[in-house]
Amino acid sequence: MTWNCAVKAVVYLFRGWSLALFLTFCVPAVTRAGLITNVSGGAVQDPSRGLYVYSYTVTNLPGSTDTLGGLTVNVDPSADISAIFGPPGWQSSFDMADALVLWVSADPSTDILPSSFGIFSFRSPLPPVPQDYLAIGFSDFGIDFNTGTTVGPGASPSTVVPEPGSLLVFGVGLLGVLSYRWKRRKPAAVL
């Protein structure tokens, strides 16, 4: 505390002002950045096994005041996830009911500290599509979350192919319009 604040404290107390007012003006505010992460992910196809290997590098950036203690990536419920790996000491699982892959630090000593990173991976037969992720950070102030989009296994968007019956109805309709126009045409003028 500076002398300026000490003088203010005496003046505030002498005038009967509250301690809260003193704290407001004389005690520096505690600022914290929370969890600041960068998640970069990608998928590489392993044609020999018919699987995609999904890999994520999660960096807990230097400005972060939290440790990274959890990560989830949304996936398609039919993703058939296998070979889930995470940093040493982390537990991993595939929750089919919630359709997500989950990594959790088993102990605070294995959390990813600011200015550090961890590599997470798994395999799936489904191709990559945009999927959401959730990074979970812990500090003395509580729990923080970061969300974003990365790649994860999902069903390929299907190409719509019309059924033969639909094509038949379209063709009959087109013939009807053409025959109507043919009958309504004006005869050419004879010279």
XYZ file of N, CA, C and O in Angstrom:
764
model
N 0.857 -1.177 0.000
C 0.000 0.000 0.000
C 0.897 1.232 0.000
O 1.850 1.324 0.742
N 0.552 2.186 -0.831
C 1.343 3.417 -0.918
C 0.928 4.385 0.181
O -0.121 4.230 0.824
N 1.764 5.421 0.381
C 1.429 6.439 1.392
C 0.145 7.156 1.023
O -0.646 7.502 1.881
N -0.090 7.325 -0.257
C -1.299 7.997 -0.709
C -2.530 7.228 -0.229
O -3.489 7.815 0.264
N -2.481 5.917 -0.358
C -3.613 5.103 0.089
C -3.718 5.102 1.607
O -4.816 5.071 2.162
N -2.587 5.122 2.309
C -2.620 5.148 3.775
C -3.277 6.439 4.257
O -4.090 6.435 5.183
N -2.944 7.552 3.609
C -3.564 8.837 3.971
C -5.058 8.791 3.677
O -5.878 9.227 4.488
N -5.420 8.259 2.520
C -6.838 8.147 2.186
C -7.571 7.284 3.201
O -8.699 7.593 3.582
N -6.946 6.220 3.647
C -7.588 5.324 4.618
C -7.904 6.073 5.904
O -8.996 5.961 6.466
N -6.946 6.866 6.398
C -7.166 7.639 7.631
C -8.286 8.647 7.421
O -9.172 8.801 8.262
N -8.257 9.334 6.271
C -9.293 10.329 5.988
C -10.665 9.654 5.901
O -11.641 10.132 6.468
N -10.742 8.523 5.193
C -12.028 7.817 5.060
C -12.550 7.376 6.418
O -13.720 7.539 6.739
N -11.646 6.816 7.232
C -12.083 6.328 8.547
C -12.462 7.500 9.453
O -13.413 7.426 10.239
N -11.711 8.604 9.371
C -12.004 9.788 10.179
C -13.360 10.366 9.817
O -14.107 10.814 10.668
N -13.677 10.388 8.541
C -14.953 10.942 8.093
C -16.098 9.945 8.260
O -17.242 10.275 7.987
N -15.787 8.728 8.650
C -16.832 7.739 8.872
C -17.236 6.986 7.607
O -18.269 6.334 7.572
N -16.428 7.122 6.568
C -16.739 6.391 5.345
C -16.405 4.930 5.541
O -15.613 4.546 6.396
N -16.980 4.124 4.742
C -16.847 2.677 4.932
C -15.507 2.148 4.443
O -14.825 2.754 3.626
N -15.172 0.997 4.963
C -13.972 0.286 4.537
C -14.105 -0.145 3.086
O -13.120 -0.195 2.347
N -15.332 -0.414 2.633
C -15.554 -0.828 1.245
C -15.111 0.260 0.281
O -14.510 -0.015 -0.752
N -15.366 1.518 0.626
C -14.953 2.618 -0.219
C -13.428 2.687 -0.279
O -12.839 2.912 -1.329
N -12.783 2.468 0.862
C -11.325 2.446 0.901
C -10.774 1.339 0.008
O -9.857 1.552 -0.774
N -11.366 0.158 0.112
C -10.898 -0.966 -0.694
C -11.109 -0.716 -2.179
O -10.308 -1.128 -3.004
N -12.173 -0.015 -2.497
C -12.466 0.268 -3.893
C -11.383 1.128 -4.531
O -10.976 0.899 -5.663
N -10.884 2.100 -3.809
C -9.922 3.034 -4.382
C -8.457 2.677 -4.122
O -7.582 3.152 -4.829
N -8.167 1.894 -3.103
C -6.776 1.684 -2.716
C -6.227 0.282 -2.955
O -5.020 0.102 -2.966
N -7.073 -0.709 -3.108
C -6.584 -2.070 -3.302
C -6.637 -2.383 -4.795
O -7.690 -2.245 -5.412
N -5.499 -2.762 -5.369
C -5.517 -3.049 -6.806
C -6.408 -4.250 -7.111
O -6.477 -5.202 -6.339
N -7.090 -4.164 -8.230
C -7.975 -5.248 -8.640
C -7.152 -6.433 -9.126
O -6.101 -6.270 -9.732
N -7.627 -7.616 -8.820
C -6.966 -8.823 -9.288
C -7.500 -9.115 -10.689
O -8.703 -9.262 -10.880
N -6.620 -9.149 -11.644
C -7.042 -9.465 -12.998
C -6.542 -10.846 -13.363
O -5.452 -11.259 -12.940
N -7.333 -11.539 -14.097
C -6.934 -12.871 -14.538
C -7.457 -13.076 -15.948
O -8.492 -12.557 -16.331
N -6.711 -13.827 -16.693
C -7.060 -14.039 -18.089
C -7.974 -15.237 -18.284
O -8.680 -15.328 -19.255
N -7.956 -16.169 -17.346
C -8.738 -17.380 -17.525
C -8.006 -18.355 -18.430
O -6.787 -18.323 -18.569
N -8.764 -19.219 -19.072
C -8.193 -20.236 -19.950
C -8.093 -19.677 -21.362
O -9.078 -19.256 -21.937
N -6.884 -19.658 -21.897
C -6.667 -19.196 -23.270
C -5.953 -20.322 -24.003
O -4.793 -20.612 -23.724
N -6.665 -20.963 -24.913
C -6.090 -22.108 -25.622
C -6.137 -21.913 -27.127
O -6.896 -21.104 -27.638
N -5.327 -22.708 -27.791
C -5.369 -22.807 -29.245
C -5.475 -24.296 -29.559
O -4.634 -25.082 -29.111
N -6.508 -24.674 -30.283
C -6.711 -26.072 -30.649
C -6.555 -26.193 -32.160
O -7.305 -25.572 -32.909
N -5.566 -26.966 -32.586
C -5.412 -27.230 -34.014
C -5.549 -28.727 -34.225
O -4.943 -29.521 -33.508
N -6.378 -29.094 -35.164
C -6.641 -30.511 -35.390
C -6.633 -30.857 -36.858
O -6.748 -29.994 -37.718
N -6.491 -32.132 -37.114
C -6.507 -32.607 -38.478
C -6.750 -34.100 -38.521
O -6.725 -34.776 -37.495
N -6.999 -34.603 -39.705
C -7.245 -36.029 -39.895
C -6.430 -36.519 -41.079
O -6.329 -35.835 -42.094
N -5.848 -37.694 -40.920
C -5.079 -38.324 -41.980
C -5.670 -39.707 -42.208
O -5.887 -40.459 -41.255
N -5.931 -40.031 -43.465
C -6.522 -41.337 -43.769
C -5.431 -42.397 -43.831
O -4.369 -42.198 -44.420
N -5.717 -43.531 -43.172
C -4.842 -44.700 -43.223
C -5.552 -45.725 -44.104
O -6.377 -46.499 -43.629
N -5.269 -45.716 -45.431
C -6.027 -46.575 -46.350
C -5.846 -48.063 -46.071
O -6.736 -48.852 -46.356
N -4.716 -48.450 -45.503
C -4.498 -49.878 -45.241
C -5.480 -50.414 -44.199
O -5.827 -51.590 -44.226
N -5.929 -49.560 -43.295
C -6.878 -49.989 -42.247
C -8.283 -49.453 -42.472
O -9.203 -49.793 -41.745
N -8.425 -48.551 -43.443
C -9.737 -47.957 -43.696
C -10.170 -47.025 -42.578
O -11.357 -46.867 -42.325
N -9.203 -46.402 -41.909
C -9.498 -45.516 -40.787
C -8.893 -44.134 -41.019
O -7.948 -43.978 -41.791
N -9.445 -43.171 -40.312
C -8.869 -41.832 -40.253
C -8.230 -41.685 -38.873
O -8.820 -42.076 -37.860
N -7.027 -41.121 -38.831
C -6.366 -40.828 -37.567
C -6.567 -39.337 -37.306
O -6.110 -38.493 -38.077
N -7.276 -39.026 -36.231
C -7.555 -37.650 -35.834
C -6.539 -37.255 -34.772
O -6.339 -37.986 -33.803
N -5.920 -36.105 -34.943
C -4.908 -35.640 -34.005
C -5.139 -34.165 -33.697
O -5.429 -33.376 -34.607
N -5.010 -33.805 -32.422
C -5.237 -32.435 -31.971
C -4.053 -31.995 -31.117
O -3.644 -32.711 -30.207
N -3.534 -30.819 -31.410
C -2.519 -30.207 -30.564
C -3.200 -29.056 -29.838
O -3.685 -28.118 -30.477
N -3.245 -29.161 -28.513
C -3.904 -28.138 -27.704
C -2.818 -27.390 -26.939
O -2.094 -27.983 -26.142
N -2.716 -26.088 -27.201
C -1.717 -25.245 -26.551
C -2.412 -24.359 -25.529
O -3.372 -23.664 -25.855
N -1.927 -24.417 -24.291
C -2.386 -23.502 -23.255
C -1.470 -22.287 -23.363
O -0.305 -22.344 -22.993
N -1.987 -21.207 -23.919
C -1.174 -20.059 -24.293
C -0.566 -19.347 -23.088
O -1.089 -19.448 -21.967
N 0.526 -18.619 -23.288
C 1.238 -17.980 -22.182
C 0.383 -17.027 -21.343
O 0.603 -16.895 -20.149
N -0.594 -16.356 -21.916
C -1.426 -15.422 -21.156
C -2.474 -16.081 -20.278
O -3.161 -15.418 -19.507
N -2.614 -17.382 -20.368
C -3.628 -18.105 -19.600
C -3.262 -18.125 -18.115
O -2.094 -18.223 -17.756
N -4.277 -18.021 -17.258
C -4.047 -18.147 -15.817
C -4.573 -19.479 -15.288
O -4.520 -19.724 -14.098
N -5.101 -20.311 -16.170
C -5.635 -21.622 -15.785
C -4.732 -22.722 -16.322
O -4.005 -22.531 -17.280
N -4.840 -23.890 -15.694
C -4.224 -25.083 -16.258
C -5.296 -25.825 -17.046
O -6.474 -25.783 -16.698
N -4.901 -26.471 -18.136
C -5.846 -27.233 -18.951
C -5.981 -28.615 -18.339
O -4.999 -29.339 -18.210
N -7.202 -28.983 -17.969
C -7.417 -30.264 -17.308
C -8.419 -31.163 -17.999
O -8.691 -32.265 -17.534
N -8.996 -30.714 -19.113
C -9.966 -31.548 -19.814
C -10.192 -31.077 -21.234
O -10.019 -29.910 -21.547
N -10.562 -32.026 -22.097
C -10.862 -31.722 -23.486
C -11.920 -32.702 -23.966
O -11.846 -33.897 -23.673
N -12.912 -32.189 -24.690
C -13.892 -33.048 -25.347
C -13.998 -32.641 -26.807
O -13.845 -31.467 -27.140
N -14.237 -33.616 -27.666
C -14.484 -33.364 -29.088
C -15.767 -34.091 -29.462
O -15.899 -35.296 -29.199
N -16.720 -33.367 -30.033
C -17.962 -33.991 -30.490
C -17.673 -34.876 -31.697
O -16.840 -34.548 -32.533
N -18.388 -35.990 -31.779
C -18.244 -36.919 -32.895
C -19.627 -37.438 -33.272
O -20.588 -37.272 -32.529
N -19.723 -38.076 -34.408
C -20.960 -38.733 -34.813
C -21.167 -39.946 -33.898
O -20.205 -40.641 -33.572
N -22.401 -40.231 -33.466
C -22.624 -41.379 -32.576
C -22.155 -42.717 -33.166
O -21.817 -43.639 -32.430
N -22.105 -42.815 -34.487
C -21.675 -44.068 -35.111
C -20.184 -44.060 -35.448
O -19.736 -44.826 -36.293
N -19.412 -43.213 -34.795
C -18.003 -43.005 -35.151
C -17.111 -44.218 -34.895
O -16.050 -44.314 -35.475
N -17.511 -45.145 -34.041
C -16.717 -46.345 -33.757
C -15.269 -45.965 -33.425
O -14.326 -46.361 -34.107
N -15.093 -45.193 -32.364
C -13.795 -44.648 -31.955
C -12.901 -45.754 -31.389
O -13.348 -46.620 -30.641
N -11.610 -45.702 -31.745
C -10.628 -46.644 -31.206
C -9.301 -45.934 -31.013
O -9.099 -44.830 -31.503
N -8.396 -46.580 -30.305
C -7.019 -46.099 -30.088
C -6.989 -44.643 -29.642
O -6.393 -43.788 -30.294
N -7.622 -44.356 -28.495
C -7.647 -42.993 -27.966
C -6.376 -42.773 -27.143
O -6.081 -43.541 -26.234
N -5.641 -41.712 -27.487
C -4.413 -41.385 -26.764
C -4.448 -39.934 -26.319
O -5.017 -39.079 -26.992
N -3.806 -39.666 -25.179
C -3.684 -38.314 -24.663
C -2.342 -38.156 -23.976
O -1.508 -39.070 -24.002
N -2.116 -37.002 -23.356
C -0.856 -36.791 -22.648
C -0.682 -37.823 -21.522
O -1.669 -38.377 -21.028
N 0.550 -38.073 -21.093
C 0.779 -39.023 -19.994
C 0.003 -38.619 -18.742
O -0.035 -37.449 -18.373
N -0.654 -39.588 -18.139
C -1.429 -39.350 -16.923
C -2.863 -38.920 -17.164
O -3.609 -38.718 -16.208
N -3.268 -38.788 -18.406
C -4.635 -38.397 -18.717
C -5.473 -39.638 -18.992
O -4.993 -40.612 -19.567
N -6.732 -39.604 -18.573
C -7.665 -40.690 -18.864
C -8.496 -40.299 -20.084
O -8.824 -39.125 -20.268
N -8.830 -41.282 -20.903
C -9.604 -40.997 -22.107
C -10.732 -42.001 -22.256
O -10.640 -43.126 -21.783
N -11.805 -41.551 -22.919
C -12.949 -42.441 -23.139
C -13.792 -41.918 -24.295
O -13.683 -40.766 -24.692
N -14.630 -42.804 -24.818
C -15.599 -42.453 -25.854
C -16.973 -42.640 -25.248
O -17.360 -43.739 -24.873
N -17.730 -41.570 -25.136
C -19.080 -41.605 -24.590
C -20.053 -41.651 -25.764
O -20.341 -40.632 -26.391
N -20.533 -42.863 -26.079
C -21.407 -43.045 -27.231
C -22.752 -42.344 -27.030
O -23.313 -41.796 -27.973
N -23.254 -42.323 -25.795
C -24.553 -41.706 -25.533
C -24.525 -40.192 -25.802
O -25.466 -39.641 -26.366
N -23.442 -39.530 -25.402
C -23.324 -38.091 -25.619
C -22.566 -37.757 -26.894
O -22.386 -36.581 -27.224
N -22.080 -38.773 -27.600
C -21.361 -38.626 -28.865
C -20.159 -37.693 -28.733
O -20.045 -36.690 -29.425
N -19.264 -38.048 -27.797
C -18.050 -37.255 -27.655
C -16.894 -38.104 -27.155
O -17.073 -39.119 -26.507
N -15.694 -37.655 -27.518
C -14.459 -38.245 -27.006
C -13.995 -37.322 -25.894
O -13.997 -36.101 -26.038
N -13.617 -37.924 -24.759
C -13.302 -37.153 -23.563
C -11.916 -37.506 -23.059
O -11.574 -38.692 -22.944
N -11.120 -36.478 -22.774
C -9.826 -36.650 -22.116
C -9.862 -35.827 -20.836
O -10.258 -34.662 -20.848
N -9.415 -36.422 -19.712
C -9.410 -35.735 -18.425
C -8.083 -35.995 -17.730
O -7.625 -37.143 -17.671
N -7.501 -34.933 -17.197
C -6.284 -35.068 -16.415
C -6.644 -35.758 -15.107
O -7.517 -35.303 -14.381
N -5.976 -36.871 -14.826
C -6.310 -37.652 -13.630
C -5.859 -36.972 -12.348
O -6.387 -37.248 -11.276
N -4.899 -36.069 -12.451
C -4.326 -35.430 -11.274
C -3.893 -34.017 -11.669
O -3.397 -33.823 -12.781
N -4.041 -33.033 -10.789
C -3.617 -31.674 -11.150
C -2.147 -31.582 -11.590
O -1.784 -30.688 -12.352
N -1.337 -32.509 -11.140
C 0.079 -32.463 -11.540
C 0.281 -32.812 -13.013
O 1.342 -32.555 -13.571
N -0.740 -33.394 -13.660
C -0.627 -33.730 -15.081
C -1.373 -32.731 -15.976
O -1.418 -32.916 -17.185
N -1.959 -31.686 -15.379
C -2.617 -30.640 -16.173
C -1.599 -29.985 -17.100
O -0.397 -29.975 -16.812
N -2.088 -29.413 -18.180
C -1.222 -28.701 -19.114
C -1.120 -27.251 -18.642
O -2.115 -26.526 -18.593
N 0.090 -26.853 -18.293
C 0.336 -25.528 -17.745
C 0.359 -24.473 -18.852
O 0.544 -24.805 -20.030
N 0.196 -23.185 -18.497
C 0.358 -22.136 -19.502
C 1.724 -22.250 -20.179
O 2.706 -22.640 -19.558
N 1.771 -21.931 -21.453
C 2.970 -22.032 -22.301
C 3.351 -23.480 -22.591
O 4.495 -23.752 -22.947
N 2.425 -24.404 -22.418
C 2.680 -25.821 -22.705
C 1.595 -26.341 -23.639
O 0.588 -25.682 -23.869
N 1.813 -27.548 -24.157
C 0.821 -28.127 -25.054
C 0.707 -29.626 -24.796
O 1.570 -30.246 -24.188
N -0.380 -30.193 -25.294
C -0.609 -31.629 -25.232
C -1.125 -32.121 -26.573
O -1.748 -31.362 -27.320
N -0.855 -33.391 -26.863
C -1.310 -33.987 -28.118
C -2.328 -35.070 -27.792
O -2.088 -35.929 -26.943
N -3.460 -35.014 -28.482
C -4.575 -35.920 -28.269
C -4.910 -36.565 -29.613
O -4.865 -35.899 -30.638
N -5.278 -37.857 -29.604
C -5.603 -38.504 -30.876
C -6.536 -39.691 -30.677
O -6.689 -40.197 -29.565
N -7.154 -40.111 -31.788
C -7.980 -41.318 -31.826
C -8.181 -41.704 -33.278
O -7.798 -40.969 -34.191
N -8.822 -42.857 -33.498
C -9.098 -43.343 -34.856
C -10.587 -43.576 -35.032
O -11.282 -43.929 -34.088
N -11.026 -43.407 -36.290
C -12.425 -43.648 -36.626
C -12.522 -43.934 -38.123
O -11.765 -43.379 -38.909
N -13.491 -44.776 -38.533
C -13.681 -45.009 -39.966
C -14.419 -43.871 -40.680
O -14.414 -43.807 -41.902
N -15.030 -42.966 -39.928
C -15.805 -41.884 -40.544
C -14.895 -40.747 -41.001
O -13.896 -40.439 -40.350
N -15.245 -40.089 -42.108
C -14.422 -38.990 -42.638
C -14.545 -37.728 -41.784
O -15.494 -37.574 -41.011
N -13.597 -36.796 -41.954
C -13.624 -35.563 -41.155
C -14.700 -34.582 -41.612
O -14.912 -34.390 -42.804
N -15.371 -34.012 -40.633
C -16.343 -32.933 -40.834
C -16.134 -31.931 -39.693
O -15.506 -32.259 -38.687
N -16.633 -30.715 -39.806
C -16.508 -29.764 -38.685
C -17.236 -30.291 -37.447
O -18.373 -30.749 -37.535
N -16.557 -30.252 -36.312
C -17.130 -30.680 -35.034
C -16.713 -29.685 -33.955
O -15.670 -29.043 -34.059
N -17.509 -29.577 -32.905
C -17.217 -28.671 -31.797
C -16.295 -29.339 -30.781
O -16.306 -30.555 -30.625
N -15.518 -28.511 -30.082
C -14.694 -29.005 -28.985
C -14.943 -28.139 -27.760
O -15.467 -27.026 -27.858
N -14.557 -28.655 -26.599
C -14.655 -27.938 -25.337
C -13.366 -28.178 -24.572
O -13.009 -29.332 -24.311
N -12.632 -27.106 -24.262
C -11.431 -27.186 -23.435
C -11.813 -26.719 -22.037
O -12.527 -25.726 -21.879
N -11.342 -27.431 -21.018
C -11.735 -27.153 -19.635
C -10.492 -26.763 -18.840
O -9.508 -27.508 -18.817
N -10.546 -25.585 -18.203
C -9.417 -25.088 -17.431
C -9.766 -24.943 -15.967
O -10.913 -24.688 -15.603
N -8.751 -25.105 -15.124
C -8.942 -25.027 -13.675
C -7.978 -24.011 -13.079
O -6.828 -23.903 -13.507
N -8.452 -23.256 -12.083
C -7.600 -22.312 -11.362
C -8.146 -22.189 -9.943
O -9.146 -22.809 -9.586
N -7.480 -21.354 -9.145
C -7.954 -21.108 -7.782
C -9.284 -20.372 -7.781
O -9.994 -20.349 -6.785
N -9.634 -19.748 -8.912
C -10.874 -18.984 -9.008
C -12.052 -19.812 -9.490
O -13.171 -19.361 -9.467
N -11.794 -21.032 -9.994
C -12.882 -21.869 -10.478
C -12.540 -22.579 -11.777
O -11.376 -22.851 -12.066
N -13.576 -22.815 -12.559
C -13.440 -23.561 -13.803
C -13.779 -22.631 -14.964
O -14.749 -21.880 -14.904
N -12.969 -22.690 -16.010
C -13.217 -21.909 -17.222
C -13.346 -22.851 -18.402
O -12.800 -23.956 -18.392
N -14.037 -22.390 -19.438
C -14.259 -23.200 -20.630
C -13.901 -22.403 -21.876
O -14.136 -21.201 -21.931
N -13.354 -23.071 -22.856
C -13.167 -22.526 -24.198
C -13.860 -23.470 -25.162
O -13.737 -24.687 -25.030
N -14.562 -22.910 -26.118
C -15.220 -23.738 -27.127
C -14.794 -23.267 -28.503
O -14.334 -22.145 -28.677
N -14.958 -24.118 -29.474
C -14.623 -23.770 -30.836
C -14.964 -24.919 -31.768
O -15.608 -25.888 -31.375
N -14.493 -24.804 -32.987
C -14.755 -25.829 -33.991
C -13.432 -26.365 -34.512
O -12.497 -25.614 -34.742
N -13.374 -27.664 -34.672
C -12.223 -28.355 -35.235
C -12.760 -29.429 -36.179
O -13.917 -29.356 -36.579
N -11.969 -30.419 -36.515
C -12.465 -31.521 -37.335
C -12.666 -32.740 -36.455
O -11.961 -32.942 -35.473
N -13.646 -33.522 -36.815
C -13.931 -34.751 -36.100
C -14.707 -35.678 -37.002
O -15.193 -35.264 -38.065
N -14.828 -36.934 -36.612
C -15.534 -37.883 -37.474
C -17.030 -37.595 -37.534
O -17.651 -37.277 -36.540
N -17.558 -37.703 -38.743
C -18.986 -37.488 -38.929
C -19.457 -38.141 -40.203
O -18.658 -38.558 -41.043
N -20.738 -38.223 -40.327
C -21.325 -38.810 -41.531
C -21.102 -37.846 -42.690
O -21.251 -36.646 -42.549
N -20.741 -38.391 -43.829
C -20.542 -37.559 -45.022
C -21.872 -37.000 -45.469
O -22.888 -37.693 -45.428
N -21.869 -35.755 -45.896
C -23.121 -35.234 -46.441
C -23.476 -36.026 -47.691
O -22.649 -36.202 -48.577
N -24.676 -36.546 -47.715
C -25.066 -37.400 -48.838
C -25.465 -36.552 -50.040
O -25.981 -35.454 -49.904
N -25.211 -37.084 -51.207
C -25.628 -36.440 -52.439
C -27.047 -36.889 -52.726
O -27.343 -38.078 -52.720
N -27.931 -35.939 -52.960
C -29.328 -36.272 -53.191
C -29.475 -36.772 -54.626
O -29.168 -36.058 -55.580
N -29.938 -38.001 -54.767
C -30.172 -38.598 -56.078
C -31.667 -38.830 -56.205
O -32.265 -39.520 -55.382
N -32.300 -38.232 -57.210
C -33.748 -38.413 -57.335
C -34.096 -39.871 -57.659
O -33.371 -40.561 -58.361
N -35.218 -40.292 -57.136
C -35.693 -41.652 -57.396
C -36.263 -41.722 -58.809
O -36.712 -40.707 -59.362
N -36.298 -42.904 -59.408
C -36.854 -43.031 -60.763
C -38.299 -42.542 -60.849
O -38.693 -41.943 -61.843
N -39.088 -42.768 -59.816
C -40.485 -42.314 -59.818
C -40.576 -40.796 -59.893
O -41.437 -40.243 -60.592
N -39.681 -40.105 -59.204
C -39.671 -38.640 -59.244
C -39.329 -38.142 -60.643
O -39.904 -37.160 -61.136
N -38.377 -38.804 -61.284
C -38.008 -38.422 -62.646
C -39.163 -38.649 -63.609
O -39.395 -37.844 -64.514
N -39.919 -39.731 -63.427
C -41.061 -40.025 -64.280
C -42.132 -38.943 -64.138
O -42.663 -38.438 -65.141
N -42.448 -38.544 -62.902
C -43.451 -37.503 -62.671
C -42.987 -36.180 -63.286
O -43.764 -35.470 -63.923
N -41.711 -35.853 -63.140
C -41.175 -34.626 -63.725
C -41.280 -34.664 -65.251
O -41.676 -33.685 -65.891
N -40.940 -35.796 -65.836
C -41.007 -35.942 -67.296
C -42.420 -35.804 -67.825
O -42.663 -35.137 -68.846
N -43.399 -36.418 -67.158
C -44.803 -36.324 -67.580
C -45.274 -34.875 -67.468
O -45.964 -34.368 -68.356
N -44.899 -34.199 -66.404
C -45.271 -32.788 -66.237
C -44.679 -31.919 -67.327
O -45.345 -31.032 -67.868
N -43.421 -32.173 -67.680
C -42.770 -31.412 -68.741
C -43.443 -31.647 -70.086
O -43.681 -30.707 -70.854
N -43.817 -32.899 -70.372
C -44.547 -33.203 -71.608
C -45.888 -32.480 -71.648
O -46.312 -31.976 -72.695
N -46.578 -32.425 -70.523
C -47.864 -31.729 -70.461
C -47.712 -30.247 -70.766
O -48.510 -29.671 -71.522
N -46.702 -29.597 -70.211
C -46.477 -28.172 -70.468
C -46.139 -27.943 -71.935
O -46.650 -27.017 -72.577
N -45.288 -28.792 -72.509
C -44.908 -28.645 -73.917
C -46.104 -28.860 -74.851
O -46.272 -28.119 -75.829
N -46.941 -29.853 -74.568
C -48.102 -30.094 -75.433
C -49.103 -28.942 -75.335
O -49.727 -28.558 -76.321
N -49.271 -28.359 -74.172
C -50.171 -27.215 -74.002
C -49.671 -26.035 -74.832
O -50.445 -25.371 -75.521
N -48.382 -25.776 -74.771
C -47.811 -24.671 -75.555
C -47.915 -24.956 -77.050
O -48.117 -24.048 -77.848
N -47.786 -26.221 -77.455
C -47.876 -26.586 -78.877
C -49.276 -26.295 -79.406
O -49.437 -25.760 -80.502
N -50.278 -26.614 -78.604
C -51.659 -26.396 -79.037
C -52.007 -24.913 -79.060
O -52.846 -24.494 -79.834
N -51.394 -24.104 -78.235
C -51.728 -22.688 -78.138
C -50.936 -21.831 -79.104
O -51.175 -20.626 -79.178
N -50.029 -22.402 -79.830
C -49.215 -21.591 -80.738
C -50.093 -21.027 -81.844
O -51.090 -21.634 -82.256
N -49.721 -19.888 -82.362
C -50.468 -19.246 -83.430
C -49.939 -19.772 -84.762
O -48.729 -19.934 -84.945
N -50.856 -19.995 -85.692
C -50.388 -20.455 -87.009
C -49.596 -19.347 -87.700
O -49.872 -18.160 -87.518
N -48.641 -19.720 -88.471
C -47.814 -18.748 -89.186
C -48.644 -18.065 -90.256
O -49.523 -18.658 -90.883
N -48.398 -16.816 -90.460
C -49.139 -16.040 -91.468
C -48.732 -16.484 -92.857
O -47.571 -16.688 -93.153
N -49.754 -16.670 -93.740
C -49.490 -17.100 -95.099
C -49.420 -15.873 -95.984
O -50.301 -15.014 -95.950
N -48.438 -15.772 -96.785
C -48.304 -14.628 -97.693
C -48.900 -14.884 -99.013
O -49.061 -15.712 -99.694
